[in-house]
Coordinates of C-alpha atoms in Angstrom, one line a residue:
X20 CA 54.8 130.6 23.7
X21 CA 57.7 132.4 25.3
X22 CA 56.5 131.3 28.7
X23 CA 56.5 127.6 27.6
X24 CA 60.1 128.0 26.2
X25 CA 61.3 129.5 29.5
X26 CA 59.6 126.7 31.5
X27 CA 61.3 124.1 29.3
X28 CA 64.7 125.8 29.7
X29 CA 64.4 125.8 33.5
X30 CA 63.4 122.1 33.5
X31 CA 66.4 121.3 31.3
X32 CA 68.7 123.1 33.7
X33 CA 67.2 121.3 36.7
X34 CA 67.6 117.9 35.0
X35 CA 71.2 118.7 34.2
X36 CA 71.8 119.8 37.8
X37 CA 70.3 116.6 39.1
X38 CA 72.4 114.5 36.8
X39 CA 75.6 116.2 38.1
X40 CA 74.6 115.8 41.8
X41 CA 77.1 113.6 43.6
X42 CA 79.5 113.5 40.6
X43 CA 83.1 114.7 40.9
X44 CA 85.0 116.5 38.2
X45 CA 88.7 115.9 37.7
X46 CA 89.7 119.6 37.6
X47 CA 92.3 118.6 35.1
X48 CA 94.1 116.4 37.7
X49 CA 95.6 113.1 36.9
X50 CA 94.0 110.2 38.8
X51 CA 96.2 108.4 41.3
X52 CA 99.0 106.6 39.4
X53 CA 102.4 105.0 39.8
X54 CA 105.4 107.0 38.8
X55 CA 109.1 106.1 38.6
X56 CA 111.0 108.5 40.9
X57 CA 114.7 107.8 41.1
X58 CA 115.2 104.1 41.6
X59 CA 111.8 103.4 43.1
X60 CA 108.2 103.4 41.9
X61 CA 105.9 105.6 44.1
X62 CA 102.1 106.1 44.3
X63 CA 101.2 109.6 43.3
X64 CA 98.0 111.2 44.6
X65 CA 97.1 114.8 43.5
X66 CA 100.7 115.2 42.2
X67 CA 102.4 114.2 45.4
X68 CA 103.8 110.8 46.5
X69 CA 101.7 108.9 49.0
X70 CA 103.0 106.4 51.6
X71 CA 100.5 103.8 52.5
X72 CA 100.5 103.1 56.2
X73 CA 97.6 100.7 55.8
X74 CA 95.2 98.4 57.5
X75 CA 93.5 95.6 55.5
X76 CA 90.2 95.1 57.1
X77 CA 88.9 91.7 57.8
X78 CA 87.1 90.2 54.8
X79 CA 83.6 90.9 56.1
X80 CA 84.2 94.1 58.1
X81 CA 83.5 96.6 55.3
X82 CA 80.2 94.8 54.2
X83 CA 78.4 96.6 57.1
X84 CA 78.8 100.3 57.7
X85 CA 77.6 100.0 61.3
X86 CA 80.0 97.2 62.1
X87 CA 82.9 99.2 60.7
X88 CA 81.9 102.5 62.3
X89 CA 83.6 102.1 65.7
X90 CA 87.0 101.2 64.1
X91 CA 87.7 104.3 62.1
X92 CA 88.8 106.4 65.0
X93 CA 90.9 103.6 66.5
X94 CA 92.7 103.2 63.2
X95 CA 93.3 106.9 62.9
X96 CA 94.7 107.0 66.5
X97 CA 97.0 104.1 65.5
X98 CA 98.6 106.1 62.7
X99 CA 96.8 104.4 59.8
X100 CA 96.3 106.7 56.8
X101 CA 94.9 104.2 54.3
X102 CA 92.2 101.5 54.7
X103 CA 92.1 98.4 52.5
X104 CA 88.5 97.4 52.2
X105 CA 86.6 94.7 50.4
X106 CA 84.0 95.5 47.8
X107 CA 82.4 92.2 46.7
X108 CA 80.7 91.4 43.4
X109 CA 77.8 89.7 45.3
X110 CA 77.0 92.9 47.2
X111 CA 77.2 95.3 44.3
X112 CA 75.3 93.2 41.7
X113 CA 72.8 91.2 43.7
X114 CA 70.6 90.8 40.6
X115 CA 72.2 90.6 37.1
X116 CA 72.5 94.0 35.5
X117 CA 71.2 95.8 38.6
X118 CA 74.1 97.6 40.4
X119 CA 74.1 98.9 43.9
X120 CA 77.2 100.8 45.1
X121 CA 76.0 101.8 48.5
X122 CA 78.9 100.0 50.2
X123 CA 81.3 102.0 48.0
X124 CA 79.6 105.3 48.8
X125 CA 79.6 104.5 52.5
X126 CA 83.3 103.8 52.5
X127 CA 84.0 107.0 50.6
X128 CA 82.0 109.1 53.0
X129 CA 83.5 107.6 56.2
X130 CA 87.1 107.6 54.9
X131 CA 86.8 111.2 54.0
X132 CA 85.4 112.2 57.3
X133 CA 88.4 110.5 59.0
X134 CA 90.9 112.0 56.5
X135 CA 91.9 108.6 55.2
X136 CA 92.6 107.1 51.8
X137 CA 91.1 103.8 50.5
X138 CA 92.4 100.9 48.6
X139 CA 89.4 98.8 47.3
X140 CA 89.8 95.0 47.1
X141 CA 87.6 93.6 44.3
X142 CA 86.4 90.2 45.4
X143 CA 84.8 88.8 42.3
X144 CA 85.5 85.4 40.8
X145 CA 87.9 84.3 43.5
X146 CA 89.0 85.0 47.1
X147 CA 91.9 82.9 48.4
X148 CA 91.5 80.8 45.2
X149 CA 88.0 79.8 46.1
X150 CA 84.7 81.1 44.7
X151 CA 82.7 82.6 47.6
X152 CA 82.0 86.2 46.8
X153 CA 80.1 85.9 43.6
X154 CA 76.3 86.7 43.4
X155 CA 73.8 84.0 44.0
X156 CA 72.8 84.0 40.3
X157 CA 76.4 83.1 39.4
X158 CA 76.7 80.4 42.0
X159 CA 73.5 78.7 40.9
X160 CA 74.2 78.5 37.2
X161 CA 77.3 76.3 36.8
X162 CA 76.4 75.6 33.2
X163 CA 76.8 79.2 32.3
X164 CA 79.5 79.8 34.8
X165 CA 81.5 76.5 34.9
X166 CA 83.7 75.2 37.7
X167 CA 87.2 73.8 37.7
X168 CA 87.4 70.0 38.0
X169 CA 89.7 67.3 39.4
X170 CA 91.3 64.6 37.1
X171 CA 88.4 62.4 38.2
X172 CA 85.8 64.9 36.9
X173 CA 84.7 66.2 40.3
X174 CA 83.7 69.8 40.4
X175 CA 85.6 72.1 42.7
X176 CA 84.1 75.2 44.4
X177 CA 86.3 77.3 42.1
X178 CA 85.2 79.0 38.9
X179 CA 87.3 77.8 36.0
X180 CA 89.4 80.4 34.2
X181 CA 87.9 79.0 31.0
X182 CA 84.4 80.4 31.6
X183 CA 84.0 83.0 29.0
X184 CA 80.7 84.3 30.2
X185 CA 82.1 84.4 33.8
X186 CA 84.9 86.6 32.8
X187 CA 82.6 88.9 30.8
X188 CA 80.2 89.2 33.8
X189 CA 83.0 89.9 36.3
X190 CA 84.5 92.5 33.9
X191 CA 81.1 94.1 33.4
X192 CA 80.5 94.5 37.2
X193 CA 84.0 95.7 37.8
X194 CA 83.8 98.3 35.0
X195 CA 80.5 99.5 36.5
X196 CA 82.2 100.0 39.9
X197 CA 85.1 101.9 38.3
X198 CA 82.7 104.1 36.3
X199 CA 80.9 104.9 39.5
X200 CA 84.2 105.7 41.3
X201 CA 85.2 108.1 38.6
X202 CA 81.8 109.9 38.9
X203 CA 81.9 110.3 42.7
X204 CA 85.7 110.4 43.6
X205 CA 87.8 111.6 40.7
X206 CA 88.2 115.0 42.2
X207 CA 88.8 114.0 45.8
X208 CA 90.8 110.9 45.0
X209 CA 89.9 109.0 48.2
X210 CA 90.4 105.7 46.4
X211 CA 94.1 105.4 45.4
X212 CA 94.5 101.8 44.3
X213 CA 92.5 98.7 43.4
X214 CA 93.3 95.0 44.3
X215 CA 92.0 92.6 41.6
X216 CA 90.5 89.5 43.1
X217 CA 92.4 87.9 46.0
X218 CA 95.1 85.2 46.2
X219 CA 94.0 83.4 43.1
X220 CA 95.1 80.0 42.0
X221 CA 93.9 76.4 41.8
X222 CA 93.7 74.3 45.0
X223 CA 94.4 70.6 45.1
X224 CA 96.1 70.0 41.7
X225 CA 98.7 71.8 39.6
X226 CA 96.0 72.4 36.9
X227 CA 92.4 72.4 36.0
X228 CA 91.0 69.3 34.4
X229 CA 87.6 70.5 33.1
X230 CA 87.0 69.7 29.4
X231 CA 87.9 73.3 28.2
X232 CA 91.1 73.4 30.3
X233 CA 92.1 69.9 29.3
X234 CA 91.8 70.8 25.6
X235 CA 93.7 74.0 26.1
X236 CA 96.5 72.2 28.0
X237 CA 96.9 69.7 25.2
X238 CA 96.8 72.4 22.6
X239 CA 99.5 74.9 21.5
X240 CA 101.1 77.4 23.9
X241 CA 99.9 80.9 22.8
X242 CA 102.3 82.7 20.5
X243 CA 101.9 85.8 22.7
X244 CA 103.7 83.9 25.5
X245 CA 106.5 82.3 23.5
X246 CA 107.1 85.6 21.7
X247 CA 107.3 87.4 25.1
X248 CA 109.8 84.8 26.3
X249 CA 111.9 85.2 23.2
X250 CA 111.9 89.0 23.4
X251 CA 112.9 88.9 27.1
X252 CA 115.2 85.9 27.1
X253 CA 118.2 87.9 28.5
X254 CA 116.2 89.2 31.6
X255 CA 114.1 86.2 32.4
X256 CA 113.8 85.2 36.1
X257 CA 115.8 82.0 37.0
X258 CA 112.6 80.0 37.6
X259 CA 111.2 80.9 34.1
X260 CA 114.5 80.3 32.4
X261 CA 114.8 76.8 34.0
X262 CA 111.3 75.8 33.0
X263 CA 111.7 77.0 29.4
X264 CA 115.1 75.3 29.1
X265 CA 113.6 72.1 30.3
X266 CA 111.7 71.9 27.0
X267 CA 114.6 73.1 24.9
X268 CA 113.5 76.8 24.7
X269 CA 111.0 75.9 22.0
X270 CA 108.8 78.7 20.6
X271 CA 106.0 76.3 19.6
X272 CA 104.4 73.2 20.9
X273 CA 102.0 72.0 23.6
X274 CA 102.6 73.2 27.2
X275 CA 104.5 70.0 28.1
X276 CA 106.5 70.2 24.9
X277 CA 107.6 73.8 25.6
X278 CA 108.0 73.5 29.4
X279 CA 108.6 69.8 30.0
X280 CA 106.2 67.1 31.3
X281 CA 106.2 68.3 34.9
X282 CA 104.0 70.0 37.4
X283 CA 105.8 73.2 36.6
X284 CA 104.4 73.2 33.0
X285 CA 100.9 72.8 34.5
X286 CA 101.6 75.7 36.9
X287 CA 102.7 78.0 34.1
X288 CA 99.6 77.0 32.1
X289 CA 97.4 78.0 35.1
X290 CA 99.4 81.2 35.6
X291 CA 98.9 82.2 32.0
X292 CA 95.1 81.6 32.2
X293 CA 94.5 83.3 35.6
X294 CA 96.6 86.3 34.5
X295 CA 94.8 86.6 31.1
X296 CA 91.4 86.4 32.7
X297 CA 92.2 89.0 35.3
X298 CA 93.9 91.3 32.8
X299 CA 90.7 91.4 30.8
X300 CA 88.7 92.5 33.9
X301 CA 91.4 95.0 34.8
X302 CA 91.4 96.5 31.3
X303 CA 87.7 96.9 31.3
X304 CA 87.9 98.8 34.6
X305 CA 90.8 101.0 33.5
X306 CA 88.9 102.1 30.4
X307 CA 86.4 103.7 32.9
X308 CA 88.9 105.0 35.5
X309 CA 92.6 104.2 35.3
X310 CA 93.6 103.6 38.9
X311 CA 96.7 101.5 39.7
X312 CA 95.8 97.8 40.1
X313 CA 97.7 95.1 42.0
X314 CA 97.2 91.4 42.6
X315 CA 98.2 89.6 45.8
X316 CA 99.9 86.2 46.1
X317 CA 99.3 83.4 48.6
X318 CA 103.1 82.7 48.8
X319 CA 104.6 79.2 48.7
X320 CA 104.9 77.7 52.2
X321 CA 107.9 75.7 53.5
X322 CA 105.7 72.5 53.7
X323 CA 104.4 72.8 50.1
X324 CA 105.7 70.1 47.8
X325 CA 103.9 71.0 44.6
X326 CA 101.6 73.5 42.9
X327 CA 98.1 72.9 44.3
X328 CA 99.4 72.7 47.9
X329 CA 99.4 76.5 47.4
X330 CA 97.0 78.1 44.8
X331 CA 98.6 77.0 41.5
X332 CA 99.0 79.7 38.9
X333 CA 98.7 82.6 41.2
X334 CA 101.1 85.6 41.1
X335 CA 103.8 83.8 43.2
X336 CA 107.3 84.9 42.7
X337 CA 108.2 82.1 40.3
X338 CA 105.3 83.0 38.0
X339 CA 106.0 86.7 37.6
X340 CA 107.3 86.5 34.1
X341 CA 104.2 84.7 33.0
X342 CA 102.0 87.3 34.7
X343 CA 103.9 90.1 33.1
X344 CA 103.5 88.5 29.7
X345 CA 99.8 87.9 30.1
X346 CA 98.6 90.9 32.2
X347 CA 100.1 94.2 31.0
X348 CA 97.3 96.2 32.6
X349 CA 98.1 94.9 36.1
X350 CA 100.7 97.2 37.7
X351 CA 102.0 95.3 40.8
X352 CA 102.5 91.7 41.8
X353 CA 102.3 91.8 45.6
X354 CA 103.1 89.2 48.3
X355 CA 101.0 88.4 51.4
X356 CA 103.8 87.6 53.9
X357 CA 103.2 85.8 57.2
X358 CA 106.4 83.7 57.1
X359 CA 109.3 84.5 59.5
X360 CA 111.8 85.3 56.7
X361 CA 110.2 88.5 55.7
X362 CA 113.3 90.1 54.0
X363 CA 114.0 87.0 51.9
X364 CA 110.4 86.7 50.8
X365 CA 110.1 90.4 50.0
X366 CA 113.3 90.3 47.9
X367 CA 111.6 87.7 45.6
X368 CA 108.9 90.2 44.9
X369 CA 111.2 93.2 44.3
X370 CA 112.9 91.6 41.2
X371 CA 112.7 92.8 37.6
X372 CA 111.5 96.3 38.6
X373 CA 108.3 95.0 40.2
X374 CA 107.0 97.9 42.5
X375 CA 107.0 96.8 46.1
X376 CA 103.7 96.8 48.1
X377 CA 102.7 94.5 51.0
X378 CA 98.9 94.4 51.3
X379 CA 98.8 91.7 53.9
X380 CA 101.2 90.9 56.7
X381 CA 101.6 91.0 60.5
X382 CA 101.1 93.8 63.1
X383 CA 102.9 93.8 66.5
X384 CA 106.6 94.3 66.9
X385 CA 107.2 91.9 64.1
X386 CA 105.0 94.0 61.8
X387 CA 106.8 97.2 62.8
X388 CA 110.1 95.6 61.7
X389 CA 108.5 94.4 58.5
X390 CA 107.1 97.8 57.6
X391 CA 110.3 99.6 58.4
X392 CA 112.3 97.2 56.2
X393 CA 109.8 97.3 53.3
X394 CA 109.8 101.1 53.3
X395 CA 113.4 101.7 54.1
X396 CA 115.2 98.9 52.3
X397 CA 112.9 98.1 49.4
X398 CA 111.4 101.5 48.6
X399 CA 107.9 100.1 49.2
X400 CA 104.7 102.0 48.3
X401 CA 103.4 100.9 51.7
X402 CA 102.6 98.1 54.1
X403 CA 99.4 96.8 55.6
X404 CA 98.7 94.3 58.4
X405 CA 95.6 92.2 58.0
X406 CA 92.7 92.5 60.4
X407 CA 94.4 95.3 62.4
X408 CA 91.1 97.0 63.2
X409 CA 90.2 94.2 65.6
X410 CA 93.2 94.6 67.8
X411 CA 94.7 98.0 66.9
X412 CA 94.4 99.3 70.5
X413 CA 95.7 96.1 72.2
X414 CA 99.0 96.3 74.2
X415 CA 100.6 93.8 71.8
X416 CA 100.4 96.5 69.1
X417 CA 101.7 99.4 71.2
X418 CA 105.1 99.4 69.3
X419 CA 103.4 99.0 66.0
X420 CA 101.2 102.0 66.6
X421 CA 104.2 104.0 67.6
X422 CA 106.0 103.1 64.4
X423 CA 103.1 104.1 62.3
X424 CA 102.6 107.4 64.2
X425 CA 106.3 108.3 63.8
X426 CA 106.5 107.1 60.2
X427 CA 103.5 109.2 59.3
X428 CA 105.1 112.3 60.6
X429 CA 108.2 111.8 58.4
X430 CA 106.4 110.2 55.4
X431 CA 107.3 113.0 53.1
X432 CA 110.9 112.9 54.2
X433 CA 111.1 109.1 53.7
X434 CA 109.5 109.3 50.2
X435 CA 111.9 111.9 49.1
X436 CA 114.8 109.9 50.5
X437 CA 113.5 106.8 48.6
X438 CA 113.6 108.7 45.3
X439 CA 117.1 110.0 46.0
X440 CA 118.5 106.7 47.3
X441 CA 119.2 108.2 50.8
X442 CA 117.3 105.7 52.9
X443 CA 118.1 102.2 54.2
X444 CA 116.8 99.8 56.8
X445 CA 117.8 96.8 58.9
X446 CA 115.6 93.9 60.1
X447 CA 116.8 92.0 63.1
X448 CA 115.6 88.8 64.8
X449 CA 117.1 87.0 67.8
X450 CA 116.2 83.4 66.7
X451 CA 118.1 83.7 63.5
X452 CA 122.0 83.9 63.8
X453 CA 122.1 85.4 60.3
X454 CA 119.8 88.2 61.3
X455 CA 121.2 89.5 64.6
X456 CA 123.3 92.0 62.6
X457 CA 122.8 93.9 59.4
X458 CA 124.6 96.7 57.6
X459 CA 123.1 99.7 55.8
X460 CA 125.3 101.6 53.4
X461 CA 124.5 105.2 52.7
X462 CA 127.0 107.5 51.0
X463 CA 130.5 106.8 52.3
X464 CA 129.3 105.3 55.6
X465 CA 128.4 101.7 56.6
X466 CA 125.7 101.8 59.4
X467 CA 126.2 98.6 61.4
X468 CA 123.0 97.5 63.1
X469 CA 123.0 94.9 65.9
X470 CA 120.1 93.5 67.9
X471 CA 120.2 94.4 71.6
X472 CA 122.4 92.0 73.5
X473 CA 124.0 91.4 76.8
X474 CA 127.4 90.0 77.8
X475 CA 131.1 90.7 78.0
X476 CA 133.5 91.4 75.3
X477 CA 137.3 91.4 75.1
X478 CA 138.9 92.7 78.4
X479 CA 136.1 91.6 80.6
X480 CA 134.4 95.1 80.7
X481 CA 130.6 95.3 80.4
X482 CA 129.7 96.0 76.8
X483 CA 126.5 96.9 75.0
X484 CA 127.4 95.0 71.8
X485 CA 128.2 91.3 71.3
X486 CA 127.3 88.6 73.8
X487 CA 123.9 86.8 73.8
X488 CA 120.7 87.7 72.1
X489 CA 117.2 87.1 73.3
X490 CA 115.7 84.7 70.7
X491 CA 112.3 86.4 71.1
X492 CA 113.7 89.9 70.4
X493 CA 112.9 91.7 67.2
X494 CA 114.6 95.0 66.2
X495 CA 114.8 97.3 63.3
X496 CA 116.3 100.6 62.1
X497 CA 115.5 103.1 59.4
X498 CA 118.4 105.4 58.4
X499 CA 118.0 108.6 56.4
X500 CA 121.1 110.4 55.1
X501 CA 120.4 114.2 55.6
X502 CA 123.8 115.6 54.6
X503 CA 127.2 114.1 53.8
X504 CA 127.9 113.5 57.5
X505 CA 124.5 113.7 59.3
X506 CA 121.8 111.0 59.6
X507 CA 118.4 110.6 61.1
X508 CA 117.7 107.2 62.7
X509 CA 114.4 105.6 63.7
X510 CA 115.3 102.5 65.8
X511 CA 113.9 99.8 68.1
X512 CA 115.8 97.1 70.0
X513 CA 119.0 98.0 68.1
X514 CA 122.5 99.4 68.7
X515 CA 124.2 101.2 65.9
X516 CA 127.9 101.8 65.1
X517 CA 129.5 103.4 62.1
X518 CA 132.3 102.3 59.8
X519 CA 133.9 104.1 56.8
X520 CA 132.6 102.4 53.6
X521 CA 136.1 102.5 52.1
X522 CA 137.8 101.3 55.3
X523 CA 139.9 104.4 55.7
X524 CA 140.1 106.1 59.2
X525 CA 137.7 105.8 62.1
X526 CA 134.3 107.4 62.4
X527 CA 133.5 109.3 65.5
X528 CA 130.2 110.9 66.8
X529 CA 130.4 114.7 66.7
X530 CA 126.9 115.3 68.0
X531 CA 124.0 113.0 69.0
X532 CA 120.5 114.3 69.9
X533 CA 117.3 112.6 70.6
X534 CA 113.9 114.1 69.7
X535 CA 110.7 113.7 67.9
X536 CA 108.6 115.2 65.1
X537 CA 105.4 117.1 65.8
X538 CA 102.2 116.7 63.8
X539 CA 103.5 119.2 61.2
X540 CA 106.6 117.2 60.7
X541 CA 108.9 119.7 62.5
X542 CA 111.8 118.3 64.5
X543 CA 111.6 118.9 68.3
X544 CA 115.0 118.5 69.8
X545 CA 115.4 116.6 73.1
X546 CA 118.5 115.6 75.1
X547 CA 122.0 116.0 73.8
X548 CA 123.5 112.5 74.3
X549 CA 127.1 111.8 75.3
X550 CA 129.1 109.6 77.7
X551 CA 127.2 106.6 78.9
X552 CA 124.4 107.0 76.4
X553 CA 126.6 106.5 73.4
X554 CA 129.6 104.5 74.8
X555 CA 128.8 101.0 73.5
X556 CA 132.3 99.4 73.9
X557 CA 135.1 99.8 76.5
X558 CA 137.5 97.4 74.9
X559 CA 138.9 100.4 72.9
X560 CA 142.1 98.7 71.7
X561 CA 140.1 95.8 70.2
X562 CA 137.4 98.2 68.9
X563 CA 140.0 100.4 67.1
X564 CA 141.6 97.4 65.6
X565 CA 138.2 96.5 64.1
X566 CA 137.7 100.1 62.8
X567 CA 135.2 101.3 65.5
X568 CA 135.4 104.2 67.8
X569 CA 133.6 102.3 70.5
X570 CA 130.7 104.8 70.4
X571 CA 127.3 104.5 68.8
X572 CA 123.6 104.9 69.1
X573 CA 121.6 102.9 71.6
X574 CA 117.9 102.2 70.9
X575 CA 117.5 99.9 73.9
X576 CA 113.7 99.5 74.0
X577 CA 111.1 98.0 71.7
X578 CA 109.4 101.5 71.7
X579 CA 110.8 103.2 68.6
X580 CA 112.5 106.5 68.9
X581 CA 114.5 109.0 66.8
X582 CA 118.1 110.1 67.1
X583 CA 120.1 112.5 65.0
X584 CA 123.8 112.1 64.6
X585 CA 126.6 114.1 63.1
X586 CA 129.8 112.2 62.2
X587 CA 133.4 113.0 61.8
X588 CA 136.4 110.9 60.7
X589 CA 139.8 110.7 62.4

């Protein structure tokens, strides 16, 4: 009898051991989360802030481990520390109720072996507003999983937000993935954020015209929305205030009675329903494993004349209040920016305390300027060019790689400076007269940044400021205040001068050194710069009248570099 009991105990221990195999324990750690630090929101991983120097893989790249394999080392060499990778509903639940997370496990193993973090993009009901990543069993059953329709009753290849079973099925699959992630990654924290769906919204028309959507649009605006608007009426975004005022700021009525009989009312209706749908999925996943979740927006293009030209109801800047009201479990409303006015677009997504993260944008010199501006000027959690794995080692991306490599070495310094409001950035472009100069204010100093130029100034002497600007040139600067009178600058295609913020006295350059940071983040000093290297102007009488010393920092090449400067006032 005793022998039988011993055998049973051993068997029980073996079963328990097998059940724990492959699982991670949290060791009492908080999962990755967002935390307000000073005036910015930062991503915290294992108790420390993490700066995402990302690459969003092409949509199909992560579906094949062998296809992705050659890119890991190239991305690591390029300075990437975080990979944004698709996990699709169709690949993880090929048969209803049968889950396969092989793609997730492969990504985890390969990211860990390359010392990288992951952001997983959940492609479920929608990708770019269209339904293409759902399982076949969802695609085939349009009665159970209904589609959006045009006013003429034609079905679109887009799941309607009014499909109750669709939302439940998407939420069930997402929750299963998050449960699996907690089991296999809670301790190592390889996955640091989740993107919910991708660039959602309705194509073609401002709203959905399927029978369920039509009835809802002609029905009452949910009290949850009008109550939220009333509670936040003093801080509403201008776009929300204008739409609400168009209907007389009513707190009850149909969508057109509350927001006016316009396309804007239809867009707000769609925003509420997309956000509500996606919040339910997010909530189900966070109950399993509470990672930060963001959504990304297909932003309004200059040629767009109405909602539906861009995906109507998505998390575009004008819809942020509606999304905040409908989706409290979604943490960030992010822009995918490919337009040329990057600073202006990003500013729209940094309003009302929305944390800044750019999951899709450009690489190249333009991308380096974008990343520098997002991190330095807007306190961004991070930046990610799309499809960078395919051309990360191309010559066109040489300056982008250099920026990522250098930014990675001072990531901790930049994150601390973000939290302490000691960092700023300038974004410069030669084809925009309003963007050839920019000013960063840090402490009592205005750091005047000017795109590289050529020409003559007052007095006819050759000058390194003013004159003509190459319309193709793109420049940037990140400035970090280290003490009251010393600054670290990372610059490309830019010349920098200094003015006293209060206009009193003239600022001179006491000491300027170039250098770089090693892999451990330690400063390695190079040349001490003086004379020709820092003399930007020779028309000294004019310069002094304008408040300048005539000296400054010269970052004359696209290749980014560091300079340290100590200032004095006379």
